[in-house]
Coordinates of C-alpha atoms in Angstrom, one line a residue:
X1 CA 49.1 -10.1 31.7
X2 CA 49.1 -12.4 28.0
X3 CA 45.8 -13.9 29.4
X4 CA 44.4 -10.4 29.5
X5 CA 45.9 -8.9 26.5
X6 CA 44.3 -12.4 25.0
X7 CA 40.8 -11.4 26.4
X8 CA 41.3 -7.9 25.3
X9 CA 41.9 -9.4 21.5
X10 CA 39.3 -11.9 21.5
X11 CA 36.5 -9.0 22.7
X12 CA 38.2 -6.8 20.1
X13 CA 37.9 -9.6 17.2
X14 CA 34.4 -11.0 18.3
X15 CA 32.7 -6.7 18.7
X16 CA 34.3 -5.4 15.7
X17 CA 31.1 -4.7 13.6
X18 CA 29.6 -2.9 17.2
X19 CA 33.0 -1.2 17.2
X20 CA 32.8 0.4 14.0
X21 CA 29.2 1.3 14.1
X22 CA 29.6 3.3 17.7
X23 CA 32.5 5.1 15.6
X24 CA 29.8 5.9 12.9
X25 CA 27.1 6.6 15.0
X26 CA 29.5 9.4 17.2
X27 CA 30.8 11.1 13.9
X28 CA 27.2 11.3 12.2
X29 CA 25.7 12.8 15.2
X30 CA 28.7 15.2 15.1
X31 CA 28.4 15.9 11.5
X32 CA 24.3 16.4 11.6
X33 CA 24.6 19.0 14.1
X34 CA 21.4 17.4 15.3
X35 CA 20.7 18.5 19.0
X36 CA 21.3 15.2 21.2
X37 CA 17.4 16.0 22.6
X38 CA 16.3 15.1 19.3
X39 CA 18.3 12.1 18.5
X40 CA 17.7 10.8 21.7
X41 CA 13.9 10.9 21.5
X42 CA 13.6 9.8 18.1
X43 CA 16.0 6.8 19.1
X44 CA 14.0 5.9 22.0
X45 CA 10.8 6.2 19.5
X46 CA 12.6 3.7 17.2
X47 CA 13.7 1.4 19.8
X48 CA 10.0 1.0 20.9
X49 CA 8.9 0.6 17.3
X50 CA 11.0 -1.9 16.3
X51 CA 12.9 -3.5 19.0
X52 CA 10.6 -6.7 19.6
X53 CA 10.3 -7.4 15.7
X54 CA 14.8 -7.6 16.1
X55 CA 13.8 -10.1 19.4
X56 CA 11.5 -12.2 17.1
X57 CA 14.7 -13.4 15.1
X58 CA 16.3 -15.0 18.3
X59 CA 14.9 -18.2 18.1
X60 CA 15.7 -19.8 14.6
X61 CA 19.0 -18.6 15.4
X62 CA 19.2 -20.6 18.5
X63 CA 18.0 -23.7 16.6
X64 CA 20.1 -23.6 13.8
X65 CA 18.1 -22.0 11.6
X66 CA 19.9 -18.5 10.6
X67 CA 18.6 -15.8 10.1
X68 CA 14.4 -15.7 9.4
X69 CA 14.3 -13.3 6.3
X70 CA 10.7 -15.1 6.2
X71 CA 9.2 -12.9 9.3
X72 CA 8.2 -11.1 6.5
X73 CA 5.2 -13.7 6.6
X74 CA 4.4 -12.7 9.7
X75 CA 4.3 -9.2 9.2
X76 CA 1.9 -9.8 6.5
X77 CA -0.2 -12.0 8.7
X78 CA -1.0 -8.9 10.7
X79 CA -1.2 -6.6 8.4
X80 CA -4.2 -8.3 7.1
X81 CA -5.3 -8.7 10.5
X82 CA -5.0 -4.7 10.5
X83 CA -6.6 -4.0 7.1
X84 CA -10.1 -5.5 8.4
X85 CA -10.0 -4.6 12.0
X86 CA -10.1 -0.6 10.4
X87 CA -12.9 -1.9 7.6
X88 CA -15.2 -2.9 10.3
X89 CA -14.3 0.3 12.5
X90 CA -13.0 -1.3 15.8
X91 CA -10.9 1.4 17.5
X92 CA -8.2 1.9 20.9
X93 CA -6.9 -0.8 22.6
X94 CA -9.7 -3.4 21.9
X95 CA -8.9 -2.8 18.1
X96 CA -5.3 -3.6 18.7
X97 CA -6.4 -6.6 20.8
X98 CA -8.4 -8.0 17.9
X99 CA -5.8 -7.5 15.6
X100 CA -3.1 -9.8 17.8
X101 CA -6.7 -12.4 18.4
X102 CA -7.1 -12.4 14.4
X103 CA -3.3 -12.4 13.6
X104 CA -2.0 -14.9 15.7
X105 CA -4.3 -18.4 13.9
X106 CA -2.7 -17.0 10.4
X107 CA 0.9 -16.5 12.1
X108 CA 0.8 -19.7 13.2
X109 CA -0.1 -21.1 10.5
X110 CA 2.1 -19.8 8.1
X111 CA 4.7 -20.3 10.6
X112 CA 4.3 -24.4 10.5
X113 CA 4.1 -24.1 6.5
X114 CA 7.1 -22.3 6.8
X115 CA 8.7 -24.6 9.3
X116 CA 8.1 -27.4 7.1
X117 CA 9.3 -26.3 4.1
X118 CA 12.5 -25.5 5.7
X119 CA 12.7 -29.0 6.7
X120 CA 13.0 -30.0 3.2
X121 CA 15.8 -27.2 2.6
X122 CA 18.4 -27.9 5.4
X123 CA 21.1 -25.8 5.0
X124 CA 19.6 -23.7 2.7
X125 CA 17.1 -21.8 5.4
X126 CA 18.2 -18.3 4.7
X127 CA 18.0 -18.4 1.0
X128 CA 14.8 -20.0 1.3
X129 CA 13.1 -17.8 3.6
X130 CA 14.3 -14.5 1.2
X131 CA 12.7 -16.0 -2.0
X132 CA 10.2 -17.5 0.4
X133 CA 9.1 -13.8 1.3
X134 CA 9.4 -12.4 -2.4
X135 CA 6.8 -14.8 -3.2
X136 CA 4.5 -14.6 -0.2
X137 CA 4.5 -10.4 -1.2
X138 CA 3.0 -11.7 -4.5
X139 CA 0.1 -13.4 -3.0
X140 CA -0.1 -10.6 -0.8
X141 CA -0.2 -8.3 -3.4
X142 CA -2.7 -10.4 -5.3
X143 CA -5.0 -10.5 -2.5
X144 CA -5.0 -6.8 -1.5
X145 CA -5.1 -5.5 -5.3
X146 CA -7.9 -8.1 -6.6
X147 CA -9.1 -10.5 -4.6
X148 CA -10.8 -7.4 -2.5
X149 CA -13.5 -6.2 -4.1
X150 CA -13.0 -8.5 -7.1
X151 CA -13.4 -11.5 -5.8
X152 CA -15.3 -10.5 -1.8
X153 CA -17.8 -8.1 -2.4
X154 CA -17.1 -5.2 -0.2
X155 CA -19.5 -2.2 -0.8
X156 CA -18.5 1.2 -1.0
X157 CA -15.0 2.0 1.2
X158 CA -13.0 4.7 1.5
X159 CA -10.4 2.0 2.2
X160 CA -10.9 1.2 -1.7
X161 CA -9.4 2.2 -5.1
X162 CA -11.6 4.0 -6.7
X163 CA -14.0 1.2 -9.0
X164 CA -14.1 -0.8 -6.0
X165 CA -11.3 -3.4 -6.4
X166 CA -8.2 -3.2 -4.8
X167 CA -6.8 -1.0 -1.5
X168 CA -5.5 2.2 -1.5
X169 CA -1.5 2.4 -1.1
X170 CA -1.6 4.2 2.4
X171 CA -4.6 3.5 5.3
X172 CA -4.9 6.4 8.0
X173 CA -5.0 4.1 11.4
X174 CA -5.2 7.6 13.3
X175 CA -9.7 7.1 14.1
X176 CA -8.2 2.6 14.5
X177 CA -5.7 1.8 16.4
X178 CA -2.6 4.4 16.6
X179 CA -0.9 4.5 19.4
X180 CA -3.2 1.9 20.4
X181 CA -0.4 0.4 22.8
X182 CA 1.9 3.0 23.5
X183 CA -1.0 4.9 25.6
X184 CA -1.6 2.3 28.0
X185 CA -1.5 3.6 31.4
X186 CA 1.3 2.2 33.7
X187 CA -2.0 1.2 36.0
X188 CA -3.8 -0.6 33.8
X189 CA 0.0 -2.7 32.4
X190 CA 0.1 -3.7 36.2
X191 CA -3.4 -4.4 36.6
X192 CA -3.2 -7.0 34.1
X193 CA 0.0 -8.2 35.0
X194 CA -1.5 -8.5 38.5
X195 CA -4.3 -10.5 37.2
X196 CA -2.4 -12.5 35.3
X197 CA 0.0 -13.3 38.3
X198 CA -3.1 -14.8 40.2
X199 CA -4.3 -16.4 37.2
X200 CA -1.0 -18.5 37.0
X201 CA -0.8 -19.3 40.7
X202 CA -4.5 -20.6 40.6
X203 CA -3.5 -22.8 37.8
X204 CA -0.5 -24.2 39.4
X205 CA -2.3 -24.8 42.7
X206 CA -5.2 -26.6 40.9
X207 CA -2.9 -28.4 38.2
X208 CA -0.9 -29.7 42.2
X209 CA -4.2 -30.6 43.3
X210 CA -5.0 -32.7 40.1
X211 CA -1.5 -34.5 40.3
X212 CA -2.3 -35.1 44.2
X213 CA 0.5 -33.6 45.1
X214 CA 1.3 -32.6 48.8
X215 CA -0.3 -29.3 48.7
X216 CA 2.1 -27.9 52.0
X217 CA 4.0 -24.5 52.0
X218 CA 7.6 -26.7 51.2
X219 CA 9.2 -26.7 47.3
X220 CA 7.7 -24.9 43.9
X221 CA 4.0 -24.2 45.6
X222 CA 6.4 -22.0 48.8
X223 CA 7.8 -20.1 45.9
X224 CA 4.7 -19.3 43.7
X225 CA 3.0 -18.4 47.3
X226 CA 6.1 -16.0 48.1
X227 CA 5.9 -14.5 45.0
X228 CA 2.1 -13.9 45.2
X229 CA 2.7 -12.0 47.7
X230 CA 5.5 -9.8 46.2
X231 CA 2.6 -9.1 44.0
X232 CA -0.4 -8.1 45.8
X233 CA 2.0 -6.0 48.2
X234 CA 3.1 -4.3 44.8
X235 CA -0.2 -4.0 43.5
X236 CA -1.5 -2.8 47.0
X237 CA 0.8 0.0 46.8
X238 CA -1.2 1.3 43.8
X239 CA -4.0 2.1 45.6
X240 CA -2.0 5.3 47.4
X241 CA -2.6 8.8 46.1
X242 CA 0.2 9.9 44.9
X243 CA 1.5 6.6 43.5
X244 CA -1.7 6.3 41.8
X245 CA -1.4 9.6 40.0
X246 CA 2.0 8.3 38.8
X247 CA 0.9 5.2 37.4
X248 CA -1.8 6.8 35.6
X249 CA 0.2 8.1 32.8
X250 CA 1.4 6.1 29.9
X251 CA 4.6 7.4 29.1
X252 CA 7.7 7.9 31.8
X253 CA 10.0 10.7 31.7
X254 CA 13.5 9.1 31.0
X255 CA 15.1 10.6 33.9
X256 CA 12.1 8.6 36.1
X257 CA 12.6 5.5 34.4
X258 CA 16.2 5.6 34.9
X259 CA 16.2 6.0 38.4
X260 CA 13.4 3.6 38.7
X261 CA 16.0 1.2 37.3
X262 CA 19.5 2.3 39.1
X263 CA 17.9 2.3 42.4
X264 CA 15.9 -1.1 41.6
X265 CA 18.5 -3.0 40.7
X266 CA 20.8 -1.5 43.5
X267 CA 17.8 -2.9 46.5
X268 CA 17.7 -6.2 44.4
X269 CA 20.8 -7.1 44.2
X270 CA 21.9 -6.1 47.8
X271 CA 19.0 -8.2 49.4
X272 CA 20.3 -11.2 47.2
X273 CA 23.4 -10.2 48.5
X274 CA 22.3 -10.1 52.1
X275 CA 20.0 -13.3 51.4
X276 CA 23.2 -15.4 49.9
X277 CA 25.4 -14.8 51.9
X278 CA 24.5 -14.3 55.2
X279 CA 21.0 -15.7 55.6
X280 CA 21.2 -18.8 53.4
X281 CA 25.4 -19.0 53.5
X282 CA 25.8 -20.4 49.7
X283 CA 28.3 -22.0 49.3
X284 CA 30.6 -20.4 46.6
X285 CA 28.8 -17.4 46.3
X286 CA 30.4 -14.8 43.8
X287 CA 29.5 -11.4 45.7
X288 CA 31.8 -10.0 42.5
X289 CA 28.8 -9.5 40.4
X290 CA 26.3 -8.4 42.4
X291 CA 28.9 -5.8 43.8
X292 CA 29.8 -4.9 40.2
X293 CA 26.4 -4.2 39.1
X294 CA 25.6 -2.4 42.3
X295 CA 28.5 0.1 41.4
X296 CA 27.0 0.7 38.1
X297 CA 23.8 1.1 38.6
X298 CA 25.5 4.0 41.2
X299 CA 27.2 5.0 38.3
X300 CA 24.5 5.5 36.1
X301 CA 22.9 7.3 38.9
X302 CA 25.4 9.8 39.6
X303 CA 25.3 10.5 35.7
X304 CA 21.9 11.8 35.8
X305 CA 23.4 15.1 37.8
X306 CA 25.4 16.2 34.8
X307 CA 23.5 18.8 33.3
X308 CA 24.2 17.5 29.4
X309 CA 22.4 14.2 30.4
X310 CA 19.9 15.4 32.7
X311 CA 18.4 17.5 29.7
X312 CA 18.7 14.9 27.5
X313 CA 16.8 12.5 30.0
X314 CA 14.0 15.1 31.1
X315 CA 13.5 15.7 27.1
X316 CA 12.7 12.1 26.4
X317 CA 9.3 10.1 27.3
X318 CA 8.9 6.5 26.6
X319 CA 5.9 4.6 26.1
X320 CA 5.9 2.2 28.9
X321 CA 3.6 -0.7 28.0
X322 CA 5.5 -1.5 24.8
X323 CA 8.6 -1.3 26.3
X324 CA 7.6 -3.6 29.2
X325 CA 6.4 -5.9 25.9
X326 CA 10.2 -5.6 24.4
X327 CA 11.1 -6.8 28.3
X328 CA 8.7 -9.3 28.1
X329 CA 10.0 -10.8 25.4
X330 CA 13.2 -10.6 26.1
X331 CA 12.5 -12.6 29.3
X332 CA 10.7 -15.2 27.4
X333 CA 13.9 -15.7 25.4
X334 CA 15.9 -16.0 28.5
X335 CA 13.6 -18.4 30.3
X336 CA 13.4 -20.6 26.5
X337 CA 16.6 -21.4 27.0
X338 CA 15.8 -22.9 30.8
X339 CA 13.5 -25.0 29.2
X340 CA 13.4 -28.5 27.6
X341 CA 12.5 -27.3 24.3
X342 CA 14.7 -24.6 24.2
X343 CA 17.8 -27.3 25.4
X344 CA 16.8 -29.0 22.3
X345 CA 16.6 -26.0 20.0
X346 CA 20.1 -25.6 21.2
X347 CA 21.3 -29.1 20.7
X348 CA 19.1 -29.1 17.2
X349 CA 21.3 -25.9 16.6
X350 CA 24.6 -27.4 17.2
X351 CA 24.4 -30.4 16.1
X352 CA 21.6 -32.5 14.0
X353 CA 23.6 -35.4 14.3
X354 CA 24.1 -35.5 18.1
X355 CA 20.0 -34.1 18.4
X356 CA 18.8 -37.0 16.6
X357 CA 21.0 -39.6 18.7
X358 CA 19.8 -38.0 21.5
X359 CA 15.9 -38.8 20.9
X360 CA 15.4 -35.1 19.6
X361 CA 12.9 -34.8 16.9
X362 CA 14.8 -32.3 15.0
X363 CA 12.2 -31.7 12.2
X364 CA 9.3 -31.0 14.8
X365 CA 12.0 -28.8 17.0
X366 CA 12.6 -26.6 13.7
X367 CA 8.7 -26.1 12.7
X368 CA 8.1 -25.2 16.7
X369 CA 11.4 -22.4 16.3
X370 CA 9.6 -20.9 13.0
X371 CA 5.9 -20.8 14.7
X372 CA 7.5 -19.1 17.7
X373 CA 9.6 -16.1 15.4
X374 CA 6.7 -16.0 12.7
X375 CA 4.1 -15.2 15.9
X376 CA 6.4 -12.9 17.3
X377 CA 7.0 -11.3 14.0
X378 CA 3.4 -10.5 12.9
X379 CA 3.1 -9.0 16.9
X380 CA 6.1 -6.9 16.2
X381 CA 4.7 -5.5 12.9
X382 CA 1.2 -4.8 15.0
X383 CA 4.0 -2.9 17.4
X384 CA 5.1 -0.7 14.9
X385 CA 2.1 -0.2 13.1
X386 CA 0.3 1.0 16.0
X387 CA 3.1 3.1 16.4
X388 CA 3.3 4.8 13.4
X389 CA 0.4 5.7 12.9
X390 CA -0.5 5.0 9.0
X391 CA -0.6 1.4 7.2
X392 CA 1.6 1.3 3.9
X393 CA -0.4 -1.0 2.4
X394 CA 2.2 -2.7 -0.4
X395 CA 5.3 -1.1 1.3
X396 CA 4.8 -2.2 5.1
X397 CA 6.5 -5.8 4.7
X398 CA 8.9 -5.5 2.2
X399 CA 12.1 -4.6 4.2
X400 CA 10.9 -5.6 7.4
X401 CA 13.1 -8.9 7.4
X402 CA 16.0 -6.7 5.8
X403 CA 16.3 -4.1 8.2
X404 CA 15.7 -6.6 11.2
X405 CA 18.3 -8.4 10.6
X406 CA 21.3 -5.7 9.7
X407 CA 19.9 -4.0 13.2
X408 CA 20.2 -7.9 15.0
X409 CA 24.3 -8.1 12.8
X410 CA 25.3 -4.6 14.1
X411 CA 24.7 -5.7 17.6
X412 CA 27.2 -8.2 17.1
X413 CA 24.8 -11.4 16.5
X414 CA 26.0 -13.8 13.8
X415 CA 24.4 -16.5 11.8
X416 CA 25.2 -18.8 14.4
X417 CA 24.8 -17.1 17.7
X418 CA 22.5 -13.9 18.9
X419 CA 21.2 -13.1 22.5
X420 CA 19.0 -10.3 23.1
X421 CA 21.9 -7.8 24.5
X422 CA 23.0 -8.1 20.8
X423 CA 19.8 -7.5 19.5
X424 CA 19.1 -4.1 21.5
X425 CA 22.8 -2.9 20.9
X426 CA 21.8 -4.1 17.2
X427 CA 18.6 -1.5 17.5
X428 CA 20.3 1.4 19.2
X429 CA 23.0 1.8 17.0
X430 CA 21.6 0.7 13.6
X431 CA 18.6 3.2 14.5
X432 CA 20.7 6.3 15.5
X433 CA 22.8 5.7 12.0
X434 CA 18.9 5.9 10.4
X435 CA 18.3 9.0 12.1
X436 CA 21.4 10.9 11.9
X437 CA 22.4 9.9 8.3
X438 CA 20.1 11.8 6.2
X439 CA 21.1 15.2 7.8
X440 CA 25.0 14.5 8.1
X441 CA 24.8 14.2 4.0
X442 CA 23.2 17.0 3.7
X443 CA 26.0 18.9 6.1
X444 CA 28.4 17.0 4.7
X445 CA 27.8 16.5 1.2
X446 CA 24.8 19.5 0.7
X447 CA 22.3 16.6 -0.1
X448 CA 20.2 14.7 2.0
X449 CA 19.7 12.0 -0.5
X450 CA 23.2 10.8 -0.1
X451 CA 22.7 9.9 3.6
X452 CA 20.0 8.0 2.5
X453 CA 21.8 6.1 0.3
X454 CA 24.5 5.6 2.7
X455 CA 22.2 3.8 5.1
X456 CA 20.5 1.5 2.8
X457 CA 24.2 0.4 1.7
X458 CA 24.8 0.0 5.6
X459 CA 22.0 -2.3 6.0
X460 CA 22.4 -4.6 2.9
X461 CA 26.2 -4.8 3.4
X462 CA 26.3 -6.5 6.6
X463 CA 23.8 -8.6 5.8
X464 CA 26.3 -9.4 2.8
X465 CA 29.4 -9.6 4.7
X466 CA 27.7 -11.4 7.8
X467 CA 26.4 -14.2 5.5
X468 CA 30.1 -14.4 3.5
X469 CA 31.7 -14.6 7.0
X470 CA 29.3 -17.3 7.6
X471 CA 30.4 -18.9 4.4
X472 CA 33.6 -18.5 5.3
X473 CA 33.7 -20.0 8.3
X474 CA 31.6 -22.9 7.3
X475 CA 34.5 -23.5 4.1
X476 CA 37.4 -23.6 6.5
X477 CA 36.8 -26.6 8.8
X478 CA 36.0 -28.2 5.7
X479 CA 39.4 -27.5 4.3
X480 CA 40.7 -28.9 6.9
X481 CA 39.7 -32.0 7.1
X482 CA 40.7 -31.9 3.2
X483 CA 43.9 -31.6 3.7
X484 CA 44.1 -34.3 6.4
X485 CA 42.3 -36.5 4.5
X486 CA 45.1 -35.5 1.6
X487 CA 47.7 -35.7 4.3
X488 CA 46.3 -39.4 5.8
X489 CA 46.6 -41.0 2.2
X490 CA 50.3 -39.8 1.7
X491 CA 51.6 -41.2 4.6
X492 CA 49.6 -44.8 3.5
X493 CA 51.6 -44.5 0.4

């Protein structure tokens, strides 16, 4: 019973900031008077928008980095990608693919410059990446307002300021590349993930062929044969009428994708079930957790009778390919950590000291941690631009790393640690405080403009009390070992 009531504190203590926020979240939806159909479809909008640009923060985190108020560089890196992409009149998804081919080189770039000046400034990453941003908005700035059509001659645009020089505050993407990604058909996502599938196993064969290794059905090339299989018998069952006809939207009902999931996961983890303990008898085997999940995910299930949430979820439509890029991500963050560069970002993380005794290059492990986040930043700002629908020209970037960050600190994340559960909590409820806010002023307080206030202070004061915590917690081992430095010299007295 004390171990529990132990548990129960330390959950408490390490989820307060997720705590509070779920309390603020409930009582501004109940003050807005909003109908839950709307809040939930504008939340789901904003999750898709800017849940992989919260992911992109993950991986300076894990090496000991902080948090990257510099992905602001990589927001601008595809903005510019953006800006000539519309000039020259490219359109759809082949727009939006030239965007990511153009964006990427200048992410990366800016990512290792990045990277190394942070290697000059340890300790001092966070503070360096804000200014760091502040100044790259300059050159930014510089570039958009006189460099184009000052400096490179570019005709007559209506992307111009009148006289020629500069570009206009707000570019229209609606003839470019809006929506670009969300209206991807389900088909063509698996299509190309089927492609891709065989592309990889080709590779893997060849690159076993190369090595001269025994090329029989026994270890690694069993497995990537197995799940070859898995995949044309998946994409085989495209070809049927009906299934077809569903895969060629690109958005799925909520209620669709939720049962899709529940029932999924339920077959999944019953045949791993089935597979570990009776087939393969693992030694060990927990069957508590796949048990436990498959009693949730009849749980959630059962939920979708209630009438309240079946509304909700036959209201709401989701853009499926860039929600299977936020799963994408999220798996390459997950798999990171399984590999031997992400086993050094974590020792790099914990410890320089112990990273460079072990043979790490720590300096190279950092620069690697900021091209990764700065490429994954400029593809999230492609994300939401795309999304939106209209490119802010000077206004885009500037709170990107801001409001990234407070969303990945709400989820519970710190300086120190954050996993992508924390960053999707982080979205959810920092995103349904966004979209509720504005109205509960206004019901609350007769003005609107209050709520608006209210969640700009929301935002910047985590970040503040996040990074004081930080401080905090960084001051009081020190003090220790103070005080038993203090402590050892008395006693030699």
């Amino acid at each position: 019973m004390r171990d529990l009531k132990q548990s129960m504190k330390k959950w408490a203590g390490n989820n307060t900031v997720v705590m509070l926020f779920v309390l603020l979240c409930i009582g501004a939806i109940y003050a807005s008077k909003n109908p839950l159909t709307f809040v939930a479809s504008e939340l789901f909008t904003r999750i898709g928008r800017n849940g992989f640009m919260v992911l992109s923060l993950l991986i300076p985190v894990l090496a000991g980095m902080g948090l990257n108020f510099s992905i602001v560089i990589g927001a601008i890196a595809a903005q510019i990608a953006v800006f000539w992409v519309v000039y020259w009149g490219f359109s759809g998804i082949e727009g939006f693919l030239l965007c990511v081919l153009m964006s990427t080189p200048l992410a990366l770039l800016f990512g290792m410059l990045v990277g190394k000046l942070f290697n000059r400034m340890k300790g001092a990453e966070m503070i360096a990446g804000l200014v760091l941003g502040y100044f790259a908005d300059g050159l930014y700035q510089l570039f958009f307002l006189y460099i184009i059509g000052g400096v490179i001659p570019m005709g007559e645009s209506s992307l111009l300021i009148s006289g020629g020089i500069g570009v206009k505050n707000t570019v229209d993407l609606a003839n470019n590349i809006k929506y670009a990604l969300d209206t991807v058909s389900m088909l063509t996502a698996l299509e190309v993930a089927f492609y891709a599938l065989v592309a990889i196993t080709l590779i893997k064969v060849l690159l076993r062929l190369i090595k001269k290794e025994k090329a029989g059905l026994g270890g690694s090339l069993k497995r990537d044969l197995i799940v070859l299989a898995i995949g044309v018998a998946i994409y085989a069952l495209s070809y049927i009428p009906f299934v077809e006809t569903f895969l060629a939207s690109d958005r799925l009902l909520l209620l669709d994708a939720a049962t899709i999931l529940a029932v999924g996961t339920i077959i999944y983890q019953a045949v791993k079930l089935v597979f570990h303990k009776w087939i393969r008898k693992t030694e060990g085997y927990d069957v508590r957790k796949p048990l436990l999940l498959i009693l949730l995910m009849a749980i959630l299930y059962a939920l979708t009778y209630i009438k309240a949430i079946e509304e909700i979820l036959m209201y709401v439509r989701i853009p499926v390919t860039t929600y299977l890029c936020i799963a994408a991500l999220c798996g390459f963050n997950n798999l990171l950590l399984n590999t031997r560069l992400g086993q050094n970002m974590r020792t790099v993380g914990q410890s320089r000291t112990v990273a460079n005794a072990a043979g790490i290059n720590v300096d190279r492990t950092r620069v690697i941690a900021m091209v990764l986040s700065t490429m994954l930043a400029c593809w999230g700002q492609l994300i939401y631009l795309q999304n939106i629908g209209t490119f802010s020209t000077y206004g885009a970037h500037t709170q990107v790393g801001q409001f990234a960050i407070a969303a990945l600190l709400v989820g519970g994340a710190s300086v120190q640690k954050a996993n992508n559960k924390q960053a999707i909590i982080g979205v959810i409820l920092f995103h349904t405080l966004f979209i509720v806010a504005p109205q509960a002023g206004k019901e609350l307080f007769g003005n609107a403009q209050l709520g608006e206030y209210f969640r700009v202070f929301v935002a910047y004061g985590v970040i503040a009390v996040s990074l004081a915590m930080h401080a905090w917690k960084k001051a009081a081992p020190a003090k220790e070992e103070l005080k038993a430095a203090v402590a050892t010299a008395e006693q030699k007295k």
